[in-house]
């Protein structure tokens, strides 16, 4: 008695156990030196974005997360009191990316990988007066992605290979057509008579037989 149901077996293999993306916004304050007044932001730029490390964080209320640490530089060009100046600050950040699992649970050798999907960019930059100082507030937006890999246990179905038979095919070998000499081809043409004459055998133009020919 045979059955088409596959045999289920458990295997241990390295696989991606989960992935996730996270877009966040944060505000960065660049302090303006005391004495600078009538400040106006002329431009801004974010550079040197990079990730320093990524690790699997402990279980939280949001589920599994990947802890990502990185940095980038914020540049601001502004005008004050009929003069201009450029300010720069380096921002170090730590973000937690929620991971969506795919059903399999990693049992060992867990590793996390992260990347920058959208580089940090400035959404808005403006002057803000606080209680004891004046700052240029820059709103930054960035998107990160992470995945978790590890040795995981999976169940797979084994289906036996179907039996195949090969029957010989008998036939005649096909050969390309052979070229024949022109003379042989002419002689083998049926129902045609060709009167071949040399130039010496042709009548002269003033001869009576020329028109008949």
PDB file of N, CA and C in Angstrom, residues 21 26 30 65 84 98 114-115 123 139-140 149-150 156 161 173 203:
ATOM      1  N   UNK A  21      11.709  46.901  10.103  1.00  0.00           N
ATOM      2  CA  UNK A  21      12.131  48.243   9.718  1.00  0.00           C
ATOM      3  C   UNK A  21      11.590  49.240  10.731  1.00  0.00           C
ATOM      4  N   UNK A  26      13.900  62.686  15.261  1.00  0.00           N
ATOM      5  CA  UNK A  26      14.437  63.259  16.478  1.00  0.00           C
ATOM      6  C   UNK A  26      14.821  64.714  16.217  1.00  0.00           C
ATOM      7  N   UNK A  30      21.392  72.895  18.199  1.00  0.00           N
ATOM      8  CA  UNK A  30      22.725  73.476  18.106  1.00  0.00           C
ATOM      9  C   UNK A  30      22.693  74.829  18.807  1.00  0.00           C
ATOM     10  N   UNK A  65      13.488  42.796  19.609  1.00  0.00           N
ATOM     11  CA  UNK A  65      14.036  44.011  19.014  1.00  0.00           C
ATOM     12  C   UNK A  65      15.529  43.837  18.773  1.00  0.00           C
ATOM     13  N   UNK A  84      27.771  85.719   8.706  1.00  0.00           N
ATOM     14  CA  UNK A  84      27.354  84.317   8.577  1.00  0.00           C
ATOM     15  C   UNK A  84      28.322  83.422   9.338  1.00  0.00           C
ATOM     16  N   UNK A  98      11.920  46.956  16.064  1.00  0.00           N
ATOM     17  CA  UNK A  98      11.076  45.776  16.347  1.00  0.00           C
ATOM     18  C   UNK A  98      11.212  44.738  15.238  1.00  0.00           C
ATOM     19  N   UNK A 114      22.097  45.055  10.683  1.00  0.00           N
ATOM     20  CA  UNK A 114      21.298  46.262  10.470  1.00  0.00           C
ATOM     21  C   UNK A 114      21.888  47.066   9.319  1.00  0.00           C
ATOM     22  N   UNK A 115      21.050  47.871   8.687  1.00  0.00           N
ATOM     23  CA  UNK A 115      21.479  48.736   7.598  1.00  0.00           C
ATOM     24  C   UNK A 115      20.619  49.985   7.560  1.00  0.00           C
ATOM     25  N   UNK A 123      14.327  67.571   7.969  1.00  0.00           N
ATOM     26  CA  UNK A 123      12.972  67.924   7.580  1.00  0.00           C
ATOM     27  C   UNK A 123      12.705  69.412   7.778  1.00  0.00           C
ATOM     28  N   UNK A 139      15.225  69.100  12.820  1.00  0.00           N
ATOM     29  CA  UNK A 139      14.425  67.877  12.904  1.00  0.00           C
ATOM     30  C   UNK A 139      14.947  66.871  11.876  1.00  0.00           C
ATOM     31  N   UNK A 140      15.404  65.725  12.376  1.00  0.00           N
ATOM     32  CA  UNK A 140      16.038  64.701  11.545  1.00  0.00           C
ATOM     33  C   UNK A 140      15.093  63.516  11.376  1.00  0.00           C
ATOM     34  N   UNK A 149      19.448  36.314  12.297  1.00  0.00           N
ATOM     35  CA  UNK A 149      19.734  34.989  11.757  1.00  0.00           C
ATOM     36  C   UNK A 149      20.233  34.078  12.873  1.00  0.00           C
ATOM     37  N   UNK A 150      20.114  32.788  12.654  1.00  0.00           N
ATOM     38  CA  UNK A 150      20.588  31.825  13.645  1.00  0.00           C
ATOM     39  C   UNK A 150      20.264  30.409  13.225  1.00  0.00           C
ATOM     40  N   UNK A 156      10.342  19.735   7.552  1.00  0.00           N
ATOM     41  CA  UNK A 156      10.265  19.654   6.100  1.00  0.00           C
ATOM     42  C   UNK A 156       9.600  18.349   5.709  1.00  0.00           C
ATOM     43  N   UNK A 161      11.062  10.326  -4.843  1.00  0.00           N
ATOM     44  CA  UNK A 161      11.141  10.660  -6.258  1.00  0.00           C
ATOM     45  C   UNK A 161      10.341   9.659  -7.074  1.00  0.00           C
ATOM     46  N   UNK A 173      19.144   8.294 -39.205  1.00  0.00           N
ATOM     47  CA  UNK A 173      19.962   9.492 -39.088  1.00  0.00           C
ATOM     48  C   UNK A 173      19.763  10.372 -40.311  1.00  0.00           C
ATOM     49  N   UNK A 203      25.984  31.897 -86.266  1.00  0.00           N
ATOM     50  CA  UNK A 203      26.032  32.509 -87.605  1.00  0.00           C
ATOM     51  C   UNK A 203      26.356  33.993 -87.511  1.00  0.00           C
TER      52      UNK A 203
END
